[in-house]
XYZ file of C-alpha atoms in Angstrom:
139
model
C -0.495 0.251 -0.132
C 1.231 3.674 -1.359
C 1.079 6.051 1.854
C 1.379 9.763 -0.256
C 1.867 13.588 1.350
C -0.086 16.211 0.185
C -0.029 20.054 0.036
C -3.016 21.438 -1.463
C -3.376 24.646 -2.356
C -4.498 25.617 1.091
C -0.814 25.736 1.533
C 0.460 26.577 -1.034
C 1.533 30.920 -1.489
C -1.607 32.608 -3.862
C -3.226 36.023 -3.698
C -6.262 34.758 -2.232
C -5.861 32.224 0.529
C -9.292 30.257 1.907
C -9.596 28.625 4.976
C -8.521 24.052 5.002
C -11.298 22.203 3.662
C -13.365 25.146 2.392
C -14.577 24.405 -1.587
C -13.278 26.556 -4.815
C -13.868 26.702 -7.932
C -10.184 25.434 -7.836
C -10.651 21.787 -6.545
C -9.240 18.776 -7.489
C -12.265 17.477 -8.704
C -13.239 20.665 -11.341
C -10.249 20.577 -12.791
C -9.255 19.106 -16.759
C -8.119 15.998 -16.549
C -5.268 17.470 -18.047
C -3.840 20.115 -15.730
C -2.673 17.230 -12.819
C 1.149 15.869 -13.921
C 2.795 12.103 -13.461
C 6.706 12.956 -12.206
C 8.923 10.195 -11.313
C 12.715 9.538 -10.969
C 12.730 12.050 -8.403
C 15.170 11.959 -5.922
C 14.508 10.373 -2.620
C 15.030 12.915 -0.338
C 12.579 14.983 -3.048
C 10.242 16.900 -0.324
C 6.712 19.314 -1.007
C 8.696 23.148 -0.409
C 11.024 21.730 -3.380
C 8.437 20.321 -5.665
C 6.640 23.288 -5.286
C 9.630 25.696 -5.842
C 10.819 23.848 -9.196
C 7.098 23.086 -10.841
C 5.238 26.811 -9.109
C 7.374 28.553 -11.954
C 5.163 27.144 -14.523
C 2.180 27.900 -13.157
C -0.713 27.474 -10.363
C 0.612 24.707 -8.440
C -3.380 23.659 -6.679
C -2.075 20.715 -5.317
C 0.737 17.831 -5.479
C 1.108 14.559 -3.632
C 4.363 13.022 -3.181
C 4.350 8.850 -1.957
C 6.278 7.978 0.563
C 6.950 4.176 2.163
C 4.547 4.082 4.911
C 6.434 2.607 7.405
C 9.718 5.226 6.813
C 7.894 7.408 5.452
C 10.276 8.401 3.019
C 9.941 9.652 -0.490
C 9.551 6.620 -3.530
C 10.311 9.103 -6.130
C 7.017 9.608 -8.272
C 4.679 12.901 -6.609
C 1.629 13.807 -8.661
C 1.154 17.220 -9.966
C -1.898 19.466 -10.075
C -2.152 22.730 -12.327
C -5.325 24.798 -12.179
C -4.891 24.879 -15.674
C -3.690 22.119 -18.371
C -1.655 25.139 -20.655
C -0.089 25.110 -16.744
C 0.447 21.486 -16.582
C 2.268 21.008 -20.318
C 3.162 23.972 -19.829
C 5.839 21.761 -16.678
C 5.537 19.189 -18.705
C 7.113 20.741 -21.740
C 10.297 22.330 -19.563
C 10.764 19.458 -17.063
C 10.461 16.110 -18.893
C 13.752 14.829 -19.163
C 15.718 17.427 -17.554
C 18.571 16.776 -14.885
C 17.118 17.658 -11.256
C 19.719 17.455 -8.337
C 21.605 14.306 -9.699
C 18.617 12.322 -11.879
C 16.591 12.609 -15.307
C 13.535 13.224 -14.681
C 11.041 12.364 -16.515
C 6.999 14.428 -16.208
C 4.252 13.282 -18.395
C 0.262 13.169 -17.770
C -0.903 11.885 -15.988
C -3.247 9.554 -16.425
C -7.117 9.050 -14.261
C -7.861 6.333 -12.137
C -9.642 3.596 -13.629
C -13.190 2.689 -12.036
C -15.160 0.231 -10.327
C -14.648 -1.711 -13.129
C -11.407 -1.480 -14.543
C -11.610 0.558 -17.713
C -11.198 4.784 -17.130
C -13.492 7.262 -17.150
C -15.328 8.726 -20.401
C -13.951 12.414 -20.982
C -16.965 13.013 -23.405
C -18.365 11.253 -26.654
C -20.822 9.337 -27.133
C -21.094 5.954 -24.763
C -19.678 3.351 -25.283
C -22.189 0.179 -25.931
C -21.983 -2.481 -24.115
C -21.947 -6.064 -25.263
C -24.323 -7.290 -23.493
C -26.078 -10.681 -24.453
C -29.674 -10.971 -25.098
C -31.171 -14.156 -25.197
C -32.836 -14.838 -28.063
C -36.511 -16.225 -28.367
C -37.370 -19.666 -29.319
C-alpha cells in the first residue's frame, strides 16, 4: 500500500487564502483531467517544498501528492502535481521532462486518471460506449 503526503492549494502561496477544507473553483475534482502531471525518478530526498519551488514557475499549483513509504515515510521517487489549468501543466511537462534535477534525469507526463470500479478509464467526452450484452434469443 502506498502512503502519500499531500500539499493542497490552501498551503501553497497564492494571492487569496482559503481556510482548509473550503470548496473552491480550483478543487481538484473540478479541474481538467490534463492539468495533472506525473513526475518520476525524483531523488528520494525530494520533499513537497522542493517540488513547489521547482514547478510553481510554470503556473499555479493546486495540489502536490508525493508518494512515500508507509513505514519509513521516505519518498518513493514520484509525485503528482495538479495545476489550475491544462496549459500550465503542459508547459511544466514540456520544460521538465527529461531534465536533470539533483543528479537525476526526471521524467514528466500527463497523469492518467484512476480506473473506475469496472476497470476502465473514465470517458471524458464523446458518445457512450456500447455494452456488449448477450440477449437471449426467443425460441
